[in-house]
Coordinates of C-alpha atoms and ligand atoms in Angstrom, one line a residue:
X250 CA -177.7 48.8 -193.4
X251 CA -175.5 49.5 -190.0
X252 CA -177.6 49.5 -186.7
X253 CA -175.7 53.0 -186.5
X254 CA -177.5 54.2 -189.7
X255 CA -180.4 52.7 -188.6
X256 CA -180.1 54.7 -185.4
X257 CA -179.3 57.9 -187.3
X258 CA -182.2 57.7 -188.9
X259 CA -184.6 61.1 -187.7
X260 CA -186.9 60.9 -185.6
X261 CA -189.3 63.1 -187.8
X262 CA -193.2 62.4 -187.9
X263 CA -194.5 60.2 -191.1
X264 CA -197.5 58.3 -192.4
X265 CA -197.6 54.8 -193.4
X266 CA -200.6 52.8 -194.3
X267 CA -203.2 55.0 -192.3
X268 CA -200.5 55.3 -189.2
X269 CA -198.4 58.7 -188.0
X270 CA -195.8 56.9 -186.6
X271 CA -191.6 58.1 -186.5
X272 CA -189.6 57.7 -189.5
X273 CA -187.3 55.6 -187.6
X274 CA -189.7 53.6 -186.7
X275 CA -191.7 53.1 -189.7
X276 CA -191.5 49.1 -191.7
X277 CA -192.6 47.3 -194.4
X278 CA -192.4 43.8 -195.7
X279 CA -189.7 42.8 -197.7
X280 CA -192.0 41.4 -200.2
X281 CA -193.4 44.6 -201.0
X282 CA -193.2 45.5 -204.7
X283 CA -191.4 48.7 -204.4
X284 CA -189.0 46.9 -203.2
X285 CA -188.5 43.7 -204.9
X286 CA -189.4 45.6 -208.6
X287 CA -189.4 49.3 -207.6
X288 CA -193.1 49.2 -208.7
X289 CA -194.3 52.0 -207.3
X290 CA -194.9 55.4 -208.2
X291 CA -193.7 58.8 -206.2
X292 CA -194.5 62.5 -205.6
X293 CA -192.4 65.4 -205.0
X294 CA -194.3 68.7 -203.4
X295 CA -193.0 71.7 -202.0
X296 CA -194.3 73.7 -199.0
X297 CA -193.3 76.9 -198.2
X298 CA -193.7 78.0 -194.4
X299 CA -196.0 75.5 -194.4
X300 CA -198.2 76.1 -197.4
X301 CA -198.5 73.4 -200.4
X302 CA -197.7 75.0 -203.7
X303 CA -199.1 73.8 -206.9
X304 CA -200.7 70.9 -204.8
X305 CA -203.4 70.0 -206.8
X306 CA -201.2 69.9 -209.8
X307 CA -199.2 67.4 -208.0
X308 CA -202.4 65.5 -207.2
X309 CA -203.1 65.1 -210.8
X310 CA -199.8 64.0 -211.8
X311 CA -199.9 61.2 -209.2
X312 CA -203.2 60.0 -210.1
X313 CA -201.8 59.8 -214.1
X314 CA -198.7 57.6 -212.7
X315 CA -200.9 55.7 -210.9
X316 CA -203.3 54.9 -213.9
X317 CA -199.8 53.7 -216.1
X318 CA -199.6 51.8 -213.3
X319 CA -202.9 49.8 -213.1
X320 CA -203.0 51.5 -209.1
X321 CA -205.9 52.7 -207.2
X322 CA -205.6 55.6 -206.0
X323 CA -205.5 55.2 -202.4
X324 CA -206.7 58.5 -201.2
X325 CA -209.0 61.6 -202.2
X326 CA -207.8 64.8 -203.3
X327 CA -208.9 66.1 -199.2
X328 CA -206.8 63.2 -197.9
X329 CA -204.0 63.6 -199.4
X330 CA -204.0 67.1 -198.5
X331 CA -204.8 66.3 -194.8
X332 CA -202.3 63.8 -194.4
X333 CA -199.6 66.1 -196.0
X334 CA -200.6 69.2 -193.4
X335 CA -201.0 66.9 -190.5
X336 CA -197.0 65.6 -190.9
X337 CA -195.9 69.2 -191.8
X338 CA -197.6 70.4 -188.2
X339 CA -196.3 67.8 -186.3
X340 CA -192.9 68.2 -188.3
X341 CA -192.9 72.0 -187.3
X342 CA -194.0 71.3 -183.5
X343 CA -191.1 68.6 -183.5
X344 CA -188.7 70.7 -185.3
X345 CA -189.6 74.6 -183.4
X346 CA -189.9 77.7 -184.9
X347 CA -186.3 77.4 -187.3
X348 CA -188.4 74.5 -189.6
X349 CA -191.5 76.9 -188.9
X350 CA -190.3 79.6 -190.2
X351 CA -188.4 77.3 -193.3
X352 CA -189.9 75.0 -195.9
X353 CA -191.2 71.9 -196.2
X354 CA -190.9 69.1 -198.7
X355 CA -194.1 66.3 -198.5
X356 CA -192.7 62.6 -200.3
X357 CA -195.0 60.8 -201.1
X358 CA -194.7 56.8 -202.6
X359 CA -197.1 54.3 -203.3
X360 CA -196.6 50.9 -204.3
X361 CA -198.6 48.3 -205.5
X362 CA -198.4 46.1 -202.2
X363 CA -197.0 43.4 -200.8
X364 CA -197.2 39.8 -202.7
X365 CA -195.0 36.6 -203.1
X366 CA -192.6 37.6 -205.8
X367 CA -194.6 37.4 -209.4
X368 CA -193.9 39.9 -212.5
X369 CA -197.2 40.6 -213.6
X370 CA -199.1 43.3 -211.9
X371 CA -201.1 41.7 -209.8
X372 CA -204.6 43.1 -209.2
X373 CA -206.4 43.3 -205.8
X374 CA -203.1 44.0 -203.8
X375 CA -203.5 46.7 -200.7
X376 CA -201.0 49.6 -202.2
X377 CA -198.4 50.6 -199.7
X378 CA -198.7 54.1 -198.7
X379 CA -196.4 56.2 -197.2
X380 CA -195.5 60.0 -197.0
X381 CA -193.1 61.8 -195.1
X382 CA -192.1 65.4 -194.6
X383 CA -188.6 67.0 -194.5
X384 CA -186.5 70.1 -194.7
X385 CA -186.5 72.0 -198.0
X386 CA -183.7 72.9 -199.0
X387 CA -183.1 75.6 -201.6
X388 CA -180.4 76.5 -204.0
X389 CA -177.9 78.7 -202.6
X390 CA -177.3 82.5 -203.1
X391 CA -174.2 81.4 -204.6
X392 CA -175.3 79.0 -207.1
X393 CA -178.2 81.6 -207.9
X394 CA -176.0 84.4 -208.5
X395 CA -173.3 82.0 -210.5
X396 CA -175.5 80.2 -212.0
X397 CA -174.9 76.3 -211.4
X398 CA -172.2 73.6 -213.6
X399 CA -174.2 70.9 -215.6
X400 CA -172.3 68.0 -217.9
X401 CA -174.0 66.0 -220.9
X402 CA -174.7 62.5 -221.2
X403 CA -176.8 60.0 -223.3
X404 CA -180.3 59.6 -221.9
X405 CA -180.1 55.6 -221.2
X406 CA -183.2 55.5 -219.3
X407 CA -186.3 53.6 -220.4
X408 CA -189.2 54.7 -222.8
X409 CA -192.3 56.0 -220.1
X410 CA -189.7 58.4 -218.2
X411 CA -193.5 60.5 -218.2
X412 CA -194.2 58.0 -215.1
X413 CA -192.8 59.4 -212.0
X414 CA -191.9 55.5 -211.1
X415 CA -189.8 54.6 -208.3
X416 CA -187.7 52.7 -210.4
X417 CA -185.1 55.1 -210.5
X418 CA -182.1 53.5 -211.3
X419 CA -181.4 55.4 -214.5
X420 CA -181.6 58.5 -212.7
X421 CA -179.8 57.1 -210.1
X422 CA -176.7 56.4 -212.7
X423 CA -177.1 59.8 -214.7
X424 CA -177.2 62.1 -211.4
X425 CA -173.8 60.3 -210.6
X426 CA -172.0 60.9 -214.0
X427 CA -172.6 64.8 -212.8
X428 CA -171.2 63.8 -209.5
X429 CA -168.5 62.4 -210.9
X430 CA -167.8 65.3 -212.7
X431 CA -168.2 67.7 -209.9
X432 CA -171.5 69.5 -211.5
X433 CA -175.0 70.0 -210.4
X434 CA -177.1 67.9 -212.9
X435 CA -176.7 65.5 -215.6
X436 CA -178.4 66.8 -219.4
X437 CA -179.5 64.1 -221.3
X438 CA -180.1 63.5 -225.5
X439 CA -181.9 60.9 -226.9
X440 CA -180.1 60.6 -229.9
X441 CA -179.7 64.5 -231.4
X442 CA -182.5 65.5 -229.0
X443 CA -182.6 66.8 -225.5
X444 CA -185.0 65.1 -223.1
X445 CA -184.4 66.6 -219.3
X446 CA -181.9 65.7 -216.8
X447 CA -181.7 63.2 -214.0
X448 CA -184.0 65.3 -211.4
X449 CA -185.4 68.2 -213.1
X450 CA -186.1 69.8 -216.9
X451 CA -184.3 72.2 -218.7
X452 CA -185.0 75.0 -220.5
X453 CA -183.2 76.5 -223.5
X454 CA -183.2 80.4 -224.0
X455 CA -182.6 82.2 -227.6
X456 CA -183.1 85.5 -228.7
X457 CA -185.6 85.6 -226.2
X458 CA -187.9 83.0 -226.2
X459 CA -187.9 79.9 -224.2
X460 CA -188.3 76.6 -225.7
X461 CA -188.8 72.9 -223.8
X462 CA -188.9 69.3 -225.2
X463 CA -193.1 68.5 -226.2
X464 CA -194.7 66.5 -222.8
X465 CA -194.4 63.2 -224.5
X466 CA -193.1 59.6 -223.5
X467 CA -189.6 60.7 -222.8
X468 CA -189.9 63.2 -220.5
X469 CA -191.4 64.0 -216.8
X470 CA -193.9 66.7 -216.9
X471 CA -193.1 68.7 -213.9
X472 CA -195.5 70.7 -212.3
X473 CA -193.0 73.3 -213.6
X474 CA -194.0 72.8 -217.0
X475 CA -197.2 74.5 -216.4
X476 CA -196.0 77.2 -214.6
X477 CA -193.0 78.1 -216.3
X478 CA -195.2 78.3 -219.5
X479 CA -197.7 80.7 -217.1
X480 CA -195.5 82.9 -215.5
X481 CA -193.4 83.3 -219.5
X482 CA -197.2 84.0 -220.9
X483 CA -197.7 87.0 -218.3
X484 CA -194.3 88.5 -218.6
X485 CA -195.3 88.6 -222.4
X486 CA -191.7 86.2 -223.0
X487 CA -192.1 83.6 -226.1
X488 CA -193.1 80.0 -225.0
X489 CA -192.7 76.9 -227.3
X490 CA -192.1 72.9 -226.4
X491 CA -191.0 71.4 -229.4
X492 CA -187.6 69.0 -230.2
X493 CA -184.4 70.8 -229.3
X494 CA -181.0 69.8 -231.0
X495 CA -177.9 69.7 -229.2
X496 CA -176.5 72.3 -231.5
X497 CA -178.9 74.1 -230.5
X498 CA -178.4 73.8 -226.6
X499 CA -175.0 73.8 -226.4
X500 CA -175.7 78.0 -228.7
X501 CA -178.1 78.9 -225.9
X502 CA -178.2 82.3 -224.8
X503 CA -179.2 80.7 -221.3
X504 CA -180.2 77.5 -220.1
X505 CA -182.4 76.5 -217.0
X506 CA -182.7 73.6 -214.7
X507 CA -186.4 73.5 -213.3
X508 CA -187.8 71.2 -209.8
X509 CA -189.6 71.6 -207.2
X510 CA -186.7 72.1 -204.9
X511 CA -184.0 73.9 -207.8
X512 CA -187.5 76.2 -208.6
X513 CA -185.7 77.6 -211.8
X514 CA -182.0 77.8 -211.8
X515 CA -180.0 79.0 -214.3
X516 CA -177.1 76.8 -215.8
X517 CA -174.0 78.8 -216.5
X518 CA -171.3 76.0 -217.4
X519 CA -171.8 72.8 -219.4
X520 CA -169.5 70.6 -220.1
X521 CA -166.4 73.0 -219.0
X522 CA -167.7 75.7 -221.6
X523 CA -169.7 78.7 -220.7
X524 CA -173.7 79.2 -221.6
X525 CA -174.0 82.2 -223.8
X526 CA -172.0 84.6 -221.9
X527 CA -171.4 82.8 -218.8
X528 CA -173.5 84.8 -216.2
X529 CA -177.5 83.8 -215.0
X530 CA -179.6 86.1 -218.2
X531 CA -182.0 88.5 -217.6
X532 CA -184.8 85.7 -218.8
X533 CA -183.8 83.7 -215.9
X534 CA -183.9 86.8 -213.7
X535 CA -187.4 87.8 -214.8
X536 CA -188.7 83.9 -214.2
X537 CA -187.1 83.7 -210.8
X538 CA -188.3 87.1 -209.6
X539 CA -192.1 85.2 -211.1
X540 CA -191.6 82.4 -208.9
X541 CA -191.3 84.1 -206.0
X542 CA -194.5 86.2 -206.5
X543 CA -196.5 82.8 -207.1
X544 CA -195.1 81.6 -203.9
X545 CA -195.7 85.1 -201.6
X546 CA -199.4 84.6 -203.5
X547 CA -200.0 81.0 -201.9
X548 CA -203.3 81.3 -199.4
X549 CA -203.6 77.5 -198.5
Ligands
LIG213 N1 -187.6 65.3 -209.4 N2 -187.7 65.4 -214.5 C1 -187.3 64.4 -213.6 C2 -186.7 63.1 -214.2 C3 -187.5 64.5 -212.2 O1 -187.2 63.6 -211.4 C4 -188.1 65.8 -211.8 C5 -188.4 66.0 -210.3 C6 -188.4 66.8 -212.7 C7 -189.1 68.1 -212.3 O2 -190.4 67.9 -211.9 P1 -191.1 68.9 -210.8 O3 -191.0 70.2 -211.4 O4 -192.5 68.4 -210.7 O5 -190.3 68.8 -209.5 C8 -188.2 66.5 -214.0 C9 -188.0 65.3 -208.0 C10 -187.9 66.6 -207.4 C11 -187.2 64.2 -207.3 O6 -187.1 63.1 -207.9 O7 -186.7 64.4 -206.2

């Protein structure tokens, strides 16, 4: 790194092993395992003006990753929570009222600690923990009202993509093919069968109903899982996770992108051809308009 990236870096509040100290100023050794095997594990949560959505849900998944991972979990439930709306308050105080009256994303990574390089996973090691907050930033009115480009690609990642692991490389390599090809997001198939994309699930739409891939292995179950199968239950819409074909993707009446930051987002192009006819469908519109009325329902 450049001493004039270094410098660039913000000077935004985070936490790192029980210290609130800058970003720019935050370290940490370069023998710690996230960095010499990426083993580590990471959370995602969004905040609108200030408020944690689906937070315990997040909570949970981290402790899961963290069991896969032979990792204490570092914190309770009420300290992750504090930690998360202590940098969001000092983010907003740093930031003034435009980050106030925006949203937050928390990151959160933990990794197993700092040891002289050795594969196995070493027990008894301090975990590295650090969290820091940032601007959200949502899908454009554009991309909501077009509906967003997506191309295909073989899913070439390894076998427990259900661990929200920080070894991301795989990712990192399918989000570029999609790069490469000017889209949003890269949609991967293991074999004949979708599995998610690089950053976020997808969800197919025919005559109606909406279908996913099962929570096994091969997927990550984000928190939109849940809610996506919630809000589809109370608009009385037709729910099933179950294996999905390509055929059967690329004859989708509509497909959807889901994330913490995309929320749903409906994919109108894949692979230069149109999804059903082109334009975000009215199951995306009735999801969307759901999300929204979870998030204006938040109280903490
Ligand atoms: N990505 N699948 C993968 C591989 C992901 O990385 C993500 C999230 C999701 C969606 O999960 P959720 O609904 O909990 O955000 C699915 C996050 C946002 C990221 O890596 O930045």
């Amino acid at each position: 790194m450049t001493t004039s990236s270094v410098n660039a870096l913000p000077d935004t509040p985070c936490y790192l092993n029980g210290e609130y100290t800058a970003l720019k100023d935050a370290k940490i050794s370069v023998l710690d395992r996230g960095f010499i095997f990426g083993d580590g594990i990471y959370e995602v949560v969004p905040a609108y003006a200030g408020k944690l959505f689906r937070f315990e849900q997040h909570m949970a998944r981290l402790e899961r990753s963290l069991t896969e991972l032979r990792i204490p979990n570092p914190l309770t439930l009420a300290e992750w929570r504090q930690v998360s709306l202590k940098l969001i308050a000092d983010y907003v105080e740093k930031m003034g009222a435009a980050a106030a009256n925006g949203n937050q994303l928390i990151y959160i990574q933990i990794s197993r600690g700092v040891a002289m390089r050795d594969h196995p996973m070493l027990p008894g090691l301090s975990p590295t923990v650090f969290v820091m907050v940032n601007t959200m930033k949502l899908p454009s009115e554009q991309q909501r009202e077009q509906g967003v480009t997506c191309v295909t690609a073989d899913d070439f990642r390894w076998e427990k993509a259900h661990i929200k692991s920080t070894s991301l490389l795989g990712a990192v390599f399918s989000r570029q093919i999609s790069v490469d090809a000017g889209a949003l997001e890269t949609i991967m198939f293991r074999g004949d069968y979708l599995s998610e994309a690089s950053s976020s699930n997808v969800w197919v739409v025919k005559d109606g109903k909406v279908s996913g891939p099962p929570k096994d292995k091969l997927v990550l179950e984000g928190i939109r899982y849940g809610l996506i199968e919630e809000m589809c239950r109370a608009a009385g819409i037709d729910f099933e996770l179950r294996r999905i074909s390509r055929a059967e993707v690329l004859a989708a009446d509509e497909l959807m992108l889901s994330s913490a930051t995309k929320e749903v987002l409906p994919v109108t192009l894949l692979d230069g051809q149109p999804v059903g006819n082109g334009k975000p469908g009215p199951v995306y519109a009735k999801l969307y308009a759901a999300y929204q009325q979870a998030k204006q329902a938040l109280s903490s």
